[in-house]
Short mmCIF file of C-alpha atoms in Angstrom, two decimals:
data_model
loop_
_atom_site.label_atom_id
_atom_site.label_comp_id
_atom_site.label_asym_id
_atom_site.label_seq_id
_atom_site.Cartn_x
_atom_site.Cartn_y
_atom_site.Cartn_z
CA GLN S 718 -127.04 -19.62 -20.20
CA THR S 719 -123.52 -20.18 -20.12
CA ARG S 720 -124.16 -23.88 -20.25
CA THR S 721 -126.65 -23.61 -23.33
CA LYS S 722 -123.65 -21.08 -25.29
CA LEU S 723 -121.60 -24.25 -24.56
CA ILE S 724 -123.67 -26.82 -25.74
CA GLN S 725 -124.63 -25.03 -28.74
CA ILE S 726 -121.27 -24.23 -29.64
CA ASN S 727 -120.08 -27.46 -29.29
CA LYS S 728 -122.85 -28.60 -31.38
CA GLN S 729 -121.93 -26.37 -34.28
CA ALA S 730 -118.31 -27.58 -34.12
CA LYS S 731 -119.60 -31.08 -34.34
CA MET S 732 -121.09 -29.84 -37.38
CA PHE S 733 -118.82 -28.63 -39.36
CA GLN S 734 -116.59 -31.75 -38.55
CA LEU S 735 -118.97 -33.54 -40.47
CA GLN S 736 -118.91 -31.39 -43.50
CA ALA S 737 -115.06 -31.30 -43.23
CA ILE S 738 -114.61 -35.11 -43.50
CA LEU S 739 -117.62 -35.02 -46.23
CA SER S 740 -115.42 -32.14 -48.02
CA GLN S 741 -112.60 -35.94 -48.06
CA LEU S 742 -114.72 -37.93 -48.62
CA ASN S 743 -116.01 -35.96 -52.06
CA PRO S 744 -111.72 -35.91 -53.59
CA HIS S 745 -111.33 -39.32 -52.48
CA PHE S 746 -114.01 -40.92 -54.64
CA ILE S 747 -113.08 -38.01 -57.56
CA PHE S 748 -109.60 -39.50 -56.78
CA ASN S 749 -110.44 -43.21 -57.60
CA VAL S 750 -113.29 -42.73 -60.02
CA MET S 751 -110.50 -40.93 -61.99
CA ALA S 752 -108.30 -43.60 -61.63
CA THR S 753 -110.58 -45.90 -63.72
CA LEU S 754 -110.35 -44.05 -66.60
CA GLN S 755 -106.29 -44.00 -66.79
CA SER S 756 -106.13 -47.27 -68.79
CA VAL S 757 -108.97 -46.34 -70.90
CA ILE S 758 -106.97 -43.18 -71.73
CA LEU S 759 -103.58 -44.59 -71.60
CA SER S 760 -105.09 -47.15 -74.92
CA ALA S 761 -105.53 -44.15 -76.52
CA ASN S 762 -109.30 -45.57 -77.01
CA ILE S 763 -111.24 -42.24 -77.83
CA GLN S 764 -114.64 -43.02 -78.46
CA LYS S 765 -114.67 -45.01 -74.95
CA ALA S 766 -112.63 -42.44 -72.66
CA ASN S 767 -115.25 -40.11 -74.14
CA GLU S 768 -118.20 -42.28 -73.22
CA TYR S 769 -116.84 -42.85 -69.58
CA LEU S 770 -116.61 -39.01 -69.18
CA VAL S 771 -119.57 -38.29 -69.85
CA LYS S 772 -120.94 -40.70 -67.08
CA MET S 773 -118.17 -39.61 -64.69
CA SER S 774 -119.21 -35.89 -64.78
CA SER S 775 -122.97 -37.18 -63.73
CA LEU S 776 -121.72 -39.19 -61.07
CA ILE S 777 -119.40 -36.35 -60.02
CA ARG S 778 -122.29 -33.55 -59.84
CA GLY S 779 -123.94 -36.10 -57.31
CA PHE S 780 -121.60 -36.30 -55.43
CA LEU S 781 -121.43 -32.01 -55.33
CA ASP S 782 -124.96 -32.54 -54.67
CA ALA S 783 -125.06 -34.29 -51.60
CA SER S 784 -122.14 -31.84 -50.27
CA VAL S 785 -124.25 -29.18 -51.44
CA SER S 786 -127.55 -30.94 -49.33
CA ALA S 787 -125.48 -31.61 -46.29
CA GLY S 788 -124.11 -27.81 -45.64
CA PHE S 789 -124.66 -26.40 -42.44
CA SER S 790 -125.85 -23.01 -41.25
CA LYS S 791 -126.74 -21.59 -38.03
CA SER S 792 -130.18 -22.13 -38.09
CA LYS S 793 -129.90 -25.35 -39.57
CA ARG S 794 -131.23 -28.69 -37.88
CA ILE S 795 -129.11 -31.75 -38.74
CA GLN S 796 -132.07 -33.84 -39.93
CA GLU S 797 -131.97 -30.62 -43.12
CA SER S 798 -128.66 -32.18 -44.41
CA GLU S 799 -129.93 -35.60 -44.81
CA LEU S 800 -130.48 -36.55 -48.71
CA PRO S 801 -133.88 -38.53 -49.19
CA LEU S 802 -132.67 -42.43 -49.78
CA LYS S 803 -133.95 -41.43 -53.53
CA LYS S 804 -131.31 -39.49 -54.53
CA GLU S 805 -129.06 -41.72 -52.46
CA LEU S 806 -130.27 -44.68 -54.46
CA GLU S 807 -129.56 -42.68 -57.82
CA ILE S 808 -125.94 -41.56 -56.87
CA LEU S 809 -125.25 -44.78 -55.63
CA ASP S 810 -127.15 -46.30 -59.26
CA HIS S 811 -124.58 -43.53 -61.50
CA PHE S 812 -121.52 -45.27 -59.12
CA ILE S 813 -121.99 -48.95 -59.57
CA GLN S 814 -123.03 -48.35 -63.52
CA PHE S 815 -119.58 -46.93 -63.52
CA GLN S 816 -118.00 -49.06 -61.78
CA GLN S 817 -119.68 -51.94 -64.39
CA LEU S 818 -118.88 -49.97 -66.87
CA ILE S 819 -115.00 -50.02 -66.57
CA TYR S 820 -115.15 -53.45 -65.48
CA PRO S 821 -117.73 -54.92 -68.37
CA ASP S 822 -118.93 -58.76 -66.46
CA ARG S 823 -117.61 -58.42 -63.75
CA PHE S 824 -120.23 -58.49 -61.38
CA ASP S 825 -124.30 -58.16 -61.30
CA TYR S 826 -126.16 -55.13 -59.02
CA GLN S 827 -129.25 -56.52 -57.07
CA LEU S 828 -131.10 -53.91 -55.13
CA SER S 829 -134.14 -55.35 -52.73
CA LEU S 830 -135.90 -51.99 -51.05
CA ASP S 831 -138.74 -53.00 -48.53
CA PRO S 832 -142.49 -51.96 -50.17
CA GLU S 833 -142.91 -50.03 -46.83
CA ILE S 834 -140.35 -47.58 -47.46
CA VAL S 835 -140.82 -44.82 -49.54
CA PRO S 836 -137.36 -43.49 -50.77
CA GLU S 837 -138.21 -40.37 -51.94
CA LYS S 838 -139.72 -39.30 -48.46
CA LEU S 839 -137.09 -41.25 -46.30
CA THR S 840 -134.59 -39.42 -45.30
CA ILE S 841 -130.73 -40.05 -44.38
CA PRO S 842 -127.22 -38.55 -43.93
CA PRO S 843 -125.59 -38.74 -47.42
CA MET S 844 -122.43 -40.52 -49.08
CA LEU S 845 -123.62 -43.00 -46.22
CA ILE S 846 -123.58 -45.99 -47.82
CA GLN S 847 -121.01 -45.53 -50.45
CA PRO S 848 -118.16 -46.14 -48.82
CA PHE S 849 -119.21 -49.45 -48.18
CA VAL S 850 -120.67 -50.34 -51.07
CA GLU S 851 -116.97 -48.87 -52.93
CA ASN S 852 -114.90 -51.38 -50.75
CA SER S 853 -117.18 -54.44 -51.96
CA ILE S 854 -116.53 -53.54 -55.33
CA LYS S 855 -113.11 -52.62 -55.15
CA HIS S 856 -111.75 -54.63 -52.45
CA GLY S 857 -113.86 -57.85 -52.69
CA LEU S 858 -115.79 -58.29 -56.37
CA LEU S 859 -113.08 -57.14 -58.36
CA GLN S 860 -109.87 -59.12 -57.11
CA LYS S 861 -112.47 -62.28 -57.81
CA GLU S 862 -112.24 -65.12 -60.44
CA GLY S 863 -114.97 -65.17 -62.52
CA LYS S 864 -118.48 -62.85 -62.34
CA GLY S 865 -119.39 -61.94 -59.19
CA THR S 866 -122.91 -60.29 -57.22
CA LEU S 867 -122.65 -57.00 -55.83
CA LYS S 868 -126.61 -57.15 -53.57
CA ILE S 869 -127.85 -54.38 -51.65
CA ASN S 870 -131.19 -54.78 -49.14
CA ILE S 871 -132.67 -52.33 -47.62
CA TYR S 872 -136.00 -52.36 -45.18
CA PHE S 873 -137.06 -51.56 -41.59
CA SER S 874 -136.07 -53.67 -38.50
CA GLU S 875 -138.79 -54.74 -36.01
CA ASN S 876 -138.08 -51.42 -33.73
CA GLN S 877 -138.28 -49.59 -37.08
CA MET S 878 -134.35 -48.51 -37.54
CA LEU S 879 -133.35 -48.35 -40.83
CA VAL S 880 -131.13 -51.49 -41.77
CA VAL S 881 -128.99 -51.50 -44.96
CA GLU S 882 -127.48 -54.79 -46.10
CA ILE S 883 -124.71 -54.75 -48.60
CA GLU S 884 -123.35 -58.57 -49.40
CA ASP S 885 -121.04 -59.38 -51.86
CA ASN S 886 -119.33 -63.13 -52.89
CA GLY S 887 -115.90 -61.78 -53.32
CA ILE S 888 -112.30 -62.60 -51.50
CA GLY S 889 -113.31 -61.59 -48.18
CA ILE S 890 -111.80 -59.07 -46.29
CA GLU S 891 -108.45 -61.40 -44.87
CA LYS S 892 -107.85 -62.17 -48.52
CA ALA S 893 -107.73 -58.12 -49.88
CA ASP S 894 -105.91 -57.03 -47.36
CA ALA S 895 -103.09 -59.43 -48.28
CA LEU S 896 -103.14 -58.37 -51.52
CA MET S 897 -103.18 -54.57 -50.73
CA LYS S 898 -100.05 -55.20 -48.35
CA GLN S 899 -97.96 -56.37 -51.87
CA SER S 900 -99.44 -53.80 -54.51
CA HIS S 901 -96.73 -50.80 -55.05
CA LEU S 902 -99.65 -48.46 -54.63
CA LEU S 903 -98.56 -45.39 -53.08
CA TYR S 904 -101.86 -43.94 -52.47
CA THR S 905 -103.37 -45.57 -49.08
CA SER S 906 -107.18 -45.13 -49.26
CA ARG S 907 -109.46 -43.44 -46.52
CA GLY S 908 -112.57 -43.59 -47.17
CA LYS S 909 -113.82 -46.67 -44.32
CA GLU S 910 -111.22 -44.66 -42.21
CA LEU S 911 -113.73 -41.15 -42.62
CA THR S 912 -116.51 -42.78 -43.02
CA ILE S 913 -115.92 -44.36 -39.07
CA LYS S 914 -115.43 -40.74 -37.86
CA ARG S 915 -118.40 -39.70 -39.78
CA ILE S 916 -120.89 -42.14 -37.71
CA LYS S 917 -118.79 -41.69 -34.05
CA LEU S 918 -119.75 -37.52 -34.75
CA LEU S 919 -123.19 -38.16 -36.31
CA ASN S 920 -123.93 -40.96 -33.28
CA GLY S 921 -122.47 -37.52 -31.23
CA MET S 922 -125.10 -35.32 -32.44
CA GLY S 923 -128.15 -37.80 -31.31
CA TYR S 924 -128.00 -40.27 -34.02
CA PHE S 925 -128.10 -44.17 -33.35
CA ILE S 926 -125.60 -45.89 -36.38
CA GLN S 927 -124.05 -49.04 -36.11
CA PHE S 928 -122.10 -51.18 -38.77
CA ARG S 929 -121.38 -54.73 -38.57
CA ILE S 930 -118.76 -56.30 -40.87
CA ASP S 931 -119.20 -59.98 -41.98
CA SER S 932 -116.42 -61.94 -43.64
CA SER S 933 -115.19 -64.89 -45.00
CA ASP S 934 -113.07 -66.11 -48.33
CA LEU S 935 -117.32 -66.80 -49.85
CA GLY S 936 -117.79 -62.90 -49.62
CA THR S 937 -118.22 -59.99 -46.52
CA LYS S 938 -121.84 -59.08 -45.55
CA VAL S 939 -121.98 -55.33 -43.98
CA THR S 940 -125.19 -54.85 -42.02
CA LEU S 941 -125.90 -50.46 -41.38
CA LYS S 942 -128.04 -49.66 -39.03
CA ILE S 943 -129.30 -46.22 -38.49
CA ARG S 944 -132.52 -44.56 -36.35
CA HIS S 945 -133.95 -41.32 -37.24
CA ASN S 946 -133.87 -40.07 -34.14
CA ALA S 947 -131.99 -36.50 -34.63
CA GLU S 948 -132.52 -33.59 -33.26
#
């Protein structure tokens, strides 16, 4: 009985850690979104600033809804804290549209969804795709000369794992890192670091989540694999 109790306490502790990381990710995303508004507001373009703020409020509401969905209680199984893929893609779409609004004609967006996938029924941990998409836009596509392309491809593998591919034709990780080292900005992005911690915790609770990053001067491709076997 003591062992069972300790296992339950350990599981509960991991759940609270997951919730804490998601709580950290929300301000991270909101900070980045608000930072993009600064130049518009400073330029005193009231009409555009108002348009962007309306879009931003919708986006932040999506972030917060995802956090509420991921809230844990003693009686709640971790799978019940997942978000339908449809809702996840809606939040992602709002984020990408906002970036395209702030940075017009900088990149196109293409989504490819396997016909076998029913996004209303399939669920995944919330805000799992978001950090990788943000990195593709911020560090890859926006640093590129000329217009780029962001592609998201979602399908089932042969062994029925959910595969999410996030691909861009930006400048690549090596050049992006070099540019960041030259930057005088005091703020350091924590999105990737927090996401890696979150994936490790999820894997410790019965999930099987892997991600692989392939990058060159021609762009970056992130392959995220998720197996739904959490209890």
